[in-house]
PDB file of C-alpha atoms in Angstrom:
ATOM      1  CA  MET A   1     210.433  70.533  45.480  1.00  0.00           C
ATOM      2  CA  PRO A   2     210.000  72.136  48.929  1.00  0.00           C
ATOM      3  CA  THR A   3     210.430  70.010  52.049  1.00  0.00           C
ATOM      4  CA  ALA A   4     208.302  70.012  55.207  1.00  0.00           C
ATOM      5  CA  LEU A   5     209.188  68.349  58.501  1.00  0.00           C
ATOM      6  CA  ILE A   6     206.211  67.475  60.691  1.00  0.00           C
ATOM      7  CA  THR A   7     206.410  66.205  64.265  1.00  0.00           C
ATOM      8  CA  GLY A   8     203.631  64.016  65.625  1.00  0.00           C
ATOM      9  CA  ALA A   9     202.979  63.190  61.985  1.00  0.00           C
ATOM     10  CA  THR A  10     201.116  59.895  62.205  1.00  0.00           C
ATOM     11  CA  ALA A  11     197.803  61.052  63.692  1.00  0.00           C
ATOM     12  CA  GLY A  12     195.481  64.001  64.197  1.00  0.00           C
ATOM     13  CA  LEU A  13     196.652  67.408  63.086  1.00  0.00           C
ATOM     14  CA  GLY A  14     200.083  66.067  62.174  1.00  0.00           C
ATOM     15  CA  ALA A  15     198.569  63.573  59.731  1.00  0.00           C
ATOM     16  CA  ALA A  16     196.264  66.284  58.378  1.00  0.00           C
ATOM     17  CA  PHE A  17     199.252  68.560  57.776  1.00  0.00           C
ATOM     18  CA  ALA A  18     201.023  65.689  56.015  1.00  0.00           C
ATOM     19  CA  ARG A  19     198.055  65.120  53.686  1.00  0.00           C
ATOM     20  CA  ARG A  20     197.680  68.809  52.908  1.00  0.00           C
ATOM     21  CA  LEU A  21     201.378  69.414  52.277  1.00  0.00           C
ATOM     22  CA  ALA A  22     201.714  66.257  50.180  1.00  0.00           C
ATOM     23  CA  ALA A  23     198.789  67.473  48.055  1.00  0.00           C
ATOM     24  CA  ASP A  24     200.597  70.819  47.709  1.00  0.00           C
ATOM     25  CA  GLY A  25     203.693  69.068  46.358  1.00  0.00           C
ATOM     26  CA  PHE A  26     205.972  69.060  49.411  1.00  0.00           C
ATOM     27  CA  SER A  27     208.357  66.217  50.065  1.00  0.00           C
ATOM     28  CA  LEU A  28     207.935  65.204  53.681  1.00  0.00           C
ATOM     29  CA  VAL A  29     209.998  64.321  56.717  1.00  0.00           C
ATOM     30  CA  LEU A  30     207.692  62.540  59.159  1.00  0.00           C
ATOM     31  CA  VAL A  31     208.656  62.450  62.831  1.00  0.00           C
ATOM     32  CA  ALA A  32     206.976  60.345  65.519  1.00  0.00           C
ATOM     33  CA  ARG A  33     207.890  57.717  68.106  1.00  0.00           C
ATOM     34  CA  ASP A  34     206.317  54.683  66.393  1.00  0.00           C
ATOM     35  CA  ALA A  35     208.610  53.555  63.538  1.00  0.00           C
ATOM     36  CA  GLU A  36     206.120  51.020  62.173  1.00  0.00           C
ATOM     37  CA  ARG A  37     203.297  53.546  62.075  1.00  0.00           C
ATOM     38  CA  LEU A  38     205.605  56.101  60.442  1.00  0.00           C
ATOM     39  CA  ALA A  39     206.473  53.661  57.666  1.00  0.00           C
ATOM     40  CA  SER A  40     202.799  52.908  57.077  1.00  0.00           C
ATOM     41  CA  ALA A  41     201.927  56.629  56.919  1.00  0.00           C
ATOM     42  CA  ALA A  42     204.778  57.319  54.492  1.00  0.00           C
ATOM     43  CA  GLU A  43     203.676  54.517  52.173  1.00  0.00           C
ATOM     44  CA  GLU A  44     200.070  55.701  52.224  1.00  0.00           C
ATOM     45  CA  LEU A  45     201.145  59.244  51.316  1.00  0.00           C
ATOM     46  CA  ARG A  46     203.364  57.945  48.518  1.00  0.00           C
ATOM     47  CA  LEU A  47     200.566  55.895  47.010  1.00  0.00           C
ATOM     48  CA  ARG A  48     197.962  58.645  47.326  1.00  0.00           C
ATOM     49  CA  TYR A  49     199.989  61.725  46.396  1.00  0.00           C
ATOM     50  CA  GLY A  50     203.135  60.408  44.724  1.00  0.00           C
ATOM     51  CA  VAL A  51     205.478  62.244  47.105  1.00  0.00           C
ATOM     52  CA  SER A  52     208.568  61.000  48.886  1.00  0.00           C
ATOM     53  CA  SER A  53     208.332  60.757  52.665  1.00  0.00           C
ATOM     54  CA  GLU A  54     211.424  60.367  54.805  1.00  0.00           C
ATOM     55  CA  VAL A  55     210.690  58.755  58.174  1.00  0.00           C
ATOM     56  CA  LEU A  56     212.512  59.814  61.316  1.00  0.00           C
ATOM     57  CA  PRO A  57     211.523  57.868  64.445  1.00  0.00           C
ATOM     58  CA  ALA A  58     212.286  59.998  67.499  1.00  0.00           C
ATOM     59  CA  ASP A  59     210.936  60.634  70.982  1.00  0.00           C
ATOM     60  CA  LEU A  60     211.047  64.408  71.312  1.00  0.00           C
ATOM     61  CA  ALA A  61     210.695  64.192  75.086  1.00  0.00           C
ATOM     62  CA  THR A  62     214.297  62.905  75.155  1.00  0.00           C
ATOM     63  CA  ASP A  63     217.591  64.622  74.359  1.00  0.00           C
ATOM     64  CA  GLU A  64     218.536  61.825  71.969  1.00  0.00           C
ATOM     65  CA  GLY A  65     215.339  62.287  69.969  1.00  0.00           C
ATOM     66  CA  LEU A  66     215.687  66.046  69.890  1.00  0.00           C
ATOM     67  CA  GLN A  67     219.293  65.879  68.720  1.00  0.00           C
ATOM     68  CA  LYS A  68     218.336  63.548  65.883  1.00  0.00           C
ATOM     69  CA  VAL A  69     215.644  65.917  64.578  1.00  0.00           C
ATOM     70  CA  GLU A  70     217.775  69.030  65.150  1.00  0.00           C
ATOM     71  CA  ALA A  71     220.469  67.517  62.925  1.00  0.00           C
ATOM     72  CA  ARG A  72     217.931  66.866  60.142  1.00  0.00           C
ATOM     73  CA  LEU A  73     216.567  70.403  60.373  1.00  0.00           C
ATOM     74  CA  ARG A  74     220.046  71.881  60.027  1.00  0.00           C
ATOM     75  CA  GLU A  75     220.298  70.124  56.666  1.00  0.00           C
ATOM     76  CA  GLY A  76     217.498  72.429  55.548  1.00  0.00           C
ATOM     77  CA  VAL A  77     213.714  72.366  55.299  1.00  0.00           C
ATOM     78  CA  ASP A  78     211.221  74.877  53.938  1.00  0.00           C
ATOM     79  CA  LEU A  79     208.492  74.333  56.520  1.00  0.00           C
ATOM     80  CA  LEU A  80     208.614  73.013  60.080  1.00  0.00           C
ATOM     81  CA  VAL A  81     205.400  71.993  61.818  1.00  0.00           C
ATOM     82  CA  ASN A  82     205.947  71.499  65.565  1.00  0.00           C
ATOM     83  CA  ASN A  83     202.841  69.463  66.303  1.00  0.00           C
ATOM     84  CA  ALA A  84     203.873  66.724  68.758  1.00  0.00           C
ATOM     85  CA  GLY A  85     202.117  66.967  72.103  1.00  0.00           C
ATOM     86  CA  PHE A  86     199.941  65.217  74.667  1.00  0.00           C
ATOM     87  CA  GLY A  87     197.477  65.910  77.463  1.00  0.00           C
ATOM     88  CA  HIS A  88     196.829  64.715  81.011  1.00  0.00           C
ATOM     89  CA  PRO A  89     193.503  63.373  82.291  1.00  0.00           C
ATOM     90  CA  GLY A  90     193.936  64.718  85.811  1.00  0.00           C
ATOM     91  CA  SER A  91     194.232  68.137  87.385  1.00  0.00           C
ATOM     92  CA  PHE A  92     197.629  69.678  88.070  1.00  0.00           C
ATOM     93  CA  LEU A  93     197.906  68.321  91.613  1.00  0.00           C
ATOM     94  CA  ASP A  94     197.008  64.790  90.495  1.00  0.00           C
ATOM     95  CA  VAL A  95     199.718  64.430  87.834  1.00  0.00           C
ATOM     96  CA  PRO A  96     203.162  63.036  88.761  1.00  0.00           C
ATOM     97  CA  VAL A  97     205.830  65.701  88.480  1.00  0.00           C
ATOM     98  CA  GLU A  98     207.787  63.483  86.061  1.00  0.00           C
ATOM     99  CA  GLU A  99     204.876  63.628  83.618  1.00  0.00           C
ATOM    100  CA  GLU A 100     204.575  67.398  84.005  1.00  0.00           C
ATOM    101  CA  LEU A 101     208.284  67.747  83.221  1.00  0.00           C
ATOM    102  CA  ARG A 102     207.909  65.479  80.193  1.00  0.00           C
ATOM    103  CA  MET A 103     205.116  67.728  78.950  1.00  0.00           C
ATOM    104  CA  LEU A 104     207.267  70.835  79.354  1.00  0.00           C
ATOM    105  CA  LYS A 105     210.121  69.058  77.556  1.00  0.00           C
ATOM    106  CA  LEU A 106     207.901  68.238  74.594  1.00  0.00           C
ATOM    107  CA  HIS A 107     205.702  71.336  74.420  1.00  0.00           C
ATOM    108  CA  CYS A 108     208.347  73.953  75.245  1.00  0.00           C
ATOM    109  CA  GLU A 109     211.939  72.729  74.998  1.00  0.00           C
ATOM    110  CA  ALA A 110     211.310  70.719  71.818  1.00  0.00           C
ATOM    111  CA  VAL A 111     209.534  73.649  70.164  1.00  0.00           C
ATOM    112  CA  LEU A 112     212.363  75.978  71.159  1.00  0.00           C
ATOM    113  CA  ARG A 113     215.171  73.707  70.029  1.00  0.00           C
ATOM    114  CA  LEU A 114     213.620  72.598  66.752  1.00  0.00           C
ATOM    115  CA  THR A 115     212.614  76.133  65.817  1.00  0.00           C
ATOM    116  CA  LEU A 116     216.131  77.364  66.534  1.00  0.00           C
ATOM    117  CA  ALA A 117     217.574  74.499  64.477  1.00  0.00           C
ATOM    118  CA  ALA A 118     215.402  75.379  61.469  1.00  0.00           C
ATOM    119  CA  LEU A 119     215.464  79.188  61.454  1.00  0.00           C
ATOM    120  CA  PRO A 120     219.134  79.964  60.664  1.00  0.00           C
ATOM    121  CA  GLY A 121     218.955  78.122  57.329  1.00  0.00           C
ATOM    122  CA  MET A 122     215.608  79.694  56.509  1.00  0.00           C
ATOM    123  CA  LYS A 123     216.903  83.140  57.346  1.00  0.00           C
ATOM    124  CA  ALA A 124     220.014  82.628  55.213  1.00  0.00           C
ATOM    125  CA  ARG A 125     217.801  81.656  52.248  1.00  0.00           C
ATOM    126  CA  ASP A 126     215.249  84.346  53.147  1.00  0.00           C
ATOM    127  CA  ARG A 127     212.365  81.931  52.854  1.00  0.00           C
ATOM    128  CA  GLY A 128     210.600  79.337  54.965  1.00  0.00           C
ATOM    129  CA  ALA A 129     208.121  79.042  57.781  1.00  0.00           C
ATOM    130  CA  VAL A 130     207.557  77.471  61.188  1.00  0.00           C
ATOM    131  CA  VAL A 131     204.106  76.542  62.478  1.00  0.00           C
ATOM    132  CA  ASN A 132     204.021  75.842  66.211  1.00  0.00           C
ATOM    133  CA  VAL A 133     200.833  74.058  67.224  1.00  0.00           C
ATOM    134  CA  ALA A 134     199.494  75.571  70.438  1.00  0.00           C
ATOM    135  CA  SER A 135     195.838  75.601  71.522  1.00  0.00           C
ATOM    136  CA  VAL A 136     192.967  77.873  72.467  1.00  0.00           C
ATOM    137  CA  ALA A 137     193.826  76.565  75.943  1.00  0.00           C
ATOM    138  CA  ALA A 138     196.750  79.014  75.789  1.00  0.00           C
ATOM    139  CA  PHE A 139     194.250  81.793  76.525  1.00  0.00           C
ATOM    140  CA  LEU A 140     192.692  79.974  79.485  1.00  0.00           C
ATOM    141  CA  ALA A 141     193.957  78.998  82.933  1.00  0.00           C
ATOM    142  CA  GLY A 142     194.126  75.210  82.874  1.00  0.00           C
ATOM    143  CA  GLY A 143     197.232  73.710  84.453  1.00  0.00           C
ATOM    144  CA  THR A 144     200.530  72.829  82.822  1.00  0.00           C
ATOM    145  CA  TYR A 145     198.981  72.091  79.429  1.00  0.00           C
ATOM    146  CA  SER A 146     197.506  75.584  79.117  1.00  0.00           C
ATOM    147  CA  ALA A 147     200.651  77.172  80.527  1.00  0.00           C
ATOM    148  CA  SER A 148     202.888  75.326  78.073  1.00  0.00           C
ATOM    149  CA  LYS A 149     200.699  76.326  75.139  1.00  0.00           C
ATOM    150  CA  ALA A 150     200.691  79.947  76.328  1.00  0.00           C
ATOM    151  CA  TRP A 151     204.474  79.761  76.186  1.00  0.00           C
ATOM    152  CA  VAL A 152     204.291  78.446  72.607  1.00  0.00           C
ATOM    153  CA  VAL A 153     202.149  81.416  71.561  1.00  0.00           C
ATOM    154  CA  ASN A 154     204.395  83.974  73.268  1.00  0.00           C
ATOM    155  CA  PHE A 155     207.554  82.364  71.892  1.00  0.00           C
ATOM    156  CA  SER A 156     206.159  82.197  68.357  1.00  0.00           C
ATOM    157  CA  GLU A 157     205.094  85.831  68.391  1.00  0.00           C
ATOM    158  CA  SER A 158     208.510  86.853  69.743  1.00  0.00           C
ATOM    159  CA  ALA A 159     210.342  84.855  67.072  1.00  0.00           C
ATOM    160  CA  ALA A 160     208.118  86.326  64.360  1.00  0.00           C
ATOM    161  CA  SER A 161     208.891  89.833  65.601  1.00  0.00           C
ATOM    162  CA  GLU A 162     212.623  89.187  65.387  1.00  0.00           C
ATOM    163  CA  LEU A 163     212.197  88.132  61.755  1.00  0.00           C
ATOM    164  CA  THR A 164     210.393  91.327  60.724  1.00  0.00           C
ATOM    165  CA  GLY A 165     211.692  92.408  57.341  1.00  0.00           C
ATOM    166  CA  SER A 166     212.510  88.888  56.158  1.00  0.00           C
ATOM    167  CA  ARG A 167     210.336  86.463  54.226  1.00  0.00           C
ATOM    168  CA  VAL A 168     210.580  83.841  56.985  1.00  0.00           C
ATOM    169  CA  ARG A 169     207.407  83.380  58.989  1.00  0.00           C
ATOM    170  CA  VAL A 170     206.651  81.938  62.413  1.00  0.00           C
ATOM    171  CA  MET A 171     203.056  81.308  63.438  1.00  0.00           C
ATOM    172  CA  ALA A 172     201.328  79.794  66.471  1.00  0.00           C
ATOM    173  CA  LEU A 173     198.288  77.686  65.597  1.00  0.00           C
ATOM    174  CA  CYS A 174     195.621  77.691  68.318  1.00  0.00           C
ATOM    175  CA  PRO A 175     192.801  75.249  67.542  1.00  0.00           C
ATOM    176  CA  GLY A 176     189.986  74.333  69.871  1.00  0.00           C
ATOM    177  CA  PHE A 177     188.596  70.806  70.244  1.00  0.00           C
ATOM    178  CA  VAL A 178     189.595  68.742  67.199  1.00  0.00           C
ATOM    179  CA  ARG A 179     188.381  65.227  66.410  1.00  0.00           C
ATOM    180  CA  THR A 180     191.657  63.321  66.700  1.00  0.00           C
ATOM    181  CA  GLU A 181     193.197  60.629  68.911  1.00  0.00           C
ATOM    182  CA  PHE A 182     194.419  63.274  71.364  1.00  0.00           C
ATOM    183  CA  HIS A 183     191.745  62.975  74.053  1.00  0.00           C
ATOM    184  CA  ARG A 184     191.401  59.199  73.819  1.00  0.00           C
ATOM    185  CA  ARG A 185     195.143  58.656  74.163  1.00  0.00           C
ATOM    186  CA  ALA A 186     195.187  60.948  77.198  1.00  0.00           C
ATOM    187  CA  SER A 187     192.167  59.126  78.714  1.00  0.00           C
ATOM    188  CA  ILE A 188     190.283  62.424  78.857  1.00  0.00           C
ATOM    189  CA  ASP A 189     186.503  62.167  79.090  1.00  0.00           C
ATOM    190  CA  THR A 190     185.033  64.266  76.257  1.00  0.00           C
ATOM    191  CA  SER A 191     181.355  63.501  76.891  1.00  0.00           C
ATOM    192  CA  GLY A 192     180.839  66.961  78.378  1.00  0.00           C
ATOM    193  CA  ILE A 193     182.036  68.762  75.241  1.00  0.00           C
ATOM    194  CA  PRO A 194     179.122  70.008  73.093  1.00  0.00           C
ATOM    195  CA  ASP A 195     179.064  68.720  69.508  1.00  0.00           C
ATOM    196  CA  PHE A 196     179.142  72.230  68.053  1.00  0.00           C
ATOM    197  CA  LEU A 197     182.599  72.857  69.537  1.00  0.00           C
ATOM    198  CA  TRP A 198     184.296  70.050  67.604  1.00  0.00           C
ATOM    199  CA  LEU A 199     186.387  70.840  64.514  1.00  0.00           C
ATOM    200  CA  SER A 200     187.803  68.563  61.836  1.00  0.00           C
ATOM    201  CA  ALA A 201     191.584  68.289  61.531  1.00  0.00           C
ATOM    202  CA  ASP A 202     191.516  68.981  57.786  1.00  0.00           C
ATOM    203  CA  ASP A 203     189.498  72.192  58.301  1.00  0.00           C
ATOM    204  CA  VAL A 204     191.948  73.376  60.970  1.00  0.00           C
ATOM    205  CA  VAL A 205     194.931  72.764  58.689  1.00  0.00           C
ATOM    206  CA  ARG A 206     193.261  74.473  55.739  1.00  0.00           C
ATOM    207  CA  GLU A 207     192.650  77.616  57.775  1.00  0.00           C
ATOM    208  CA  ALA A 208     196.129  77.446  59.294  1.00  0.00           C
ATOM    209  CA  MET A 209     197.785  77.384  55.874  1.00  0.00           C
ATOM    210  CA  ARG A 210     195.625  80.292  54.748  1.00  0.00           C
ATOM    211  CA  ASP A 211     196.622  82.327  57.799  1.00  0.00           C
ATOM    212  CA  LEU A 212     200.286  81.442  57.272  1.00  0.00           C
ATOM    213  CA  ALA A 213     200.095  82.711  53.692  1.00  0.00           C
ATOM    214  CA  ARG A 214     198.551  85.929  54.997  1.00  0.00           C
ATOM    215  CA  GLY A 215     201.415  86.456  57.414  1.00  0.00           C
ATOM    216  CA  ARG A 216     199.409  85.946  60.596  1.00  0.00           C
ATOM    217  CA  ARG A 217     201.468  85.366  63.727  1.00  0.00           C
ATOM    218  CA  VAL A 218     198.641  83.642  65.602  1.00  0.00           C
ATOM    219  CA  SER A 219     195.991  81.546  63.886  1.00  0.00           C
ATOM    220  CA  VAL A 220     192.754  80.663  65.691  1.00  0.00           C
ATOM    221  CA  PRO A 221     190.727  78.526  63.270  1.00  0.00           C
ATOM    222  CA  ASP A 222     186.964  78.906  63.140  1.00  0.00           C
ATOM    223  CA  LEU A 223     184.813  81.882  64.114  1.00  0.00           C
ATOM    224  CA  ARG A 224     183.540  80.099  67.239  1.00  0.00           C
ATOM    225  CA  TYR A 225     187.018  79.863  68.689  1.00  0.00           C
ATOM    226  CA  LYS A 226     187.979  83.351  67.578  1.00  0.00           C
ATOM    227  CA  VAL A 227     185.111  84.589  69.754  1.00  0.00           C
ATOM    228  CA  ILE A 228     186.005  82.267  72.645  1.00  0.00           C
ATOM    229  CA  SER A 229     189.666  83.316  72.636  1.00  0.00           C
ATOM    230  CA  ALA A 230     188.755  86.995  72.443  1.00  0.00           C
ATOM    231  CA  VAL A 231     186.334  86.696  75.379  1.00  0.00           C
ATOM    232  CA  ALA A 232     188.877  84.675  77.367  1.00  0.00           C
ATOM    233  CA  ARG A 233     191.291  87.597  77.203  1.00  0.00           C
ATOM    234  CA  LEU A 234     188.672  89.919  78.721  1.00  0.00           C
ATOM    235  CA  VAL A 235     187.299  87.873  81.617  1.00  0.00           C
ATOM    236  CA  PRO A 236     189.171  87.182  84.885  1.00  0.00           C
ATOM    237  CA  PRO A 237     191.605  84.232  84.450  1.00  0.00           C
ATOM    238  CA  ASN A 238     190.076  82.228  87.302  1.00  0.00           C
ATOM    239  CA  LEU A 239     186.606  82.436  85.710  1.00  0.00           C
ATOM    240  CA  ALA A 240     187.918  81.476  82.269  1.00  0.00           C
ATOM    241  CA  GLY A 241     189.739  78.524  83.804  1.00  0.00           C
ATOM    242  CA  GLN A 242     186.637  77.293  85.614  1.00  0.00           C
ATOM    243  CA  VAL A 243     184.565  77.419  82.431  1.00  0.00           C
ATOM    244  CA  SER A 244     187.290  75.615  80.474  1.00  0.00           C
ATOM    245  CA  ARG A 245     187.533  72.807  83.012  1.00  0.00           C
ATOM    246  CA  ARG A 246     183.773  72.436  83.228  1.00  0.00           C
ATOM    247  CA  ILE A 247     183.422  72.094  79.453  1.00  0.00           C
ATOM    248  CA  GLY A 248     186.548  70.034  78.805  1.00  0.00           C
ATOM    249  CA  ARG A 249     186.246  67.448  81.528  1.00  0.00           C
ATOM    250  CA  ARG A 250     183.588  66.010  83.761  1.00  0.00           C
TER     251      ARG A 250
END
């Protein structure tokens, strides 16, 4: 039975990945900060899909948490989903530098370290995959969040290029607005986001897994966001950033 390790596994896209992979017959390693919520998620998956779920409480914005998950990855997994992340409600100049550094630790250093912990074993077995959850924000100018997600896309594409010729895949997943806890937990006002821009987490994961099977290095779920990301690459960065901020926040 293949094994998947998912970070940020108790809510949103992480929980959607857990449901999808459990339905596909994966045994799971669920990583998140809240041990009680992890245990509840694991039990729910066991009852619904009959799969085993190992729980690994860890704060990936700390060295201790990263080391714990790195050690588990070196034991071997078939799929790593780097999903853990968070947002800020304020603009770049309004956010304490400590919080900006915590974001970079989680969005960039954690993705780097966990990917590097998983890939050697995958490469030796000549099978496996890493999905790094980025965002359509990676293609827009929007503070540290957008910059960190742009790094995730660039890093994922670079790693995928280095694995050319093997059966190991690395893909950046770049969804748009998804109905999850993300915005509420970040205290971000979403009232200015049009209804037609919202996606469901299960739909995003379904398209992500299809793109992974096709060997895509970057997955942008949904035609609407494929168009938005393509246009964002063509217009001046300052204009794209202004539009993004106007839509995303009041």
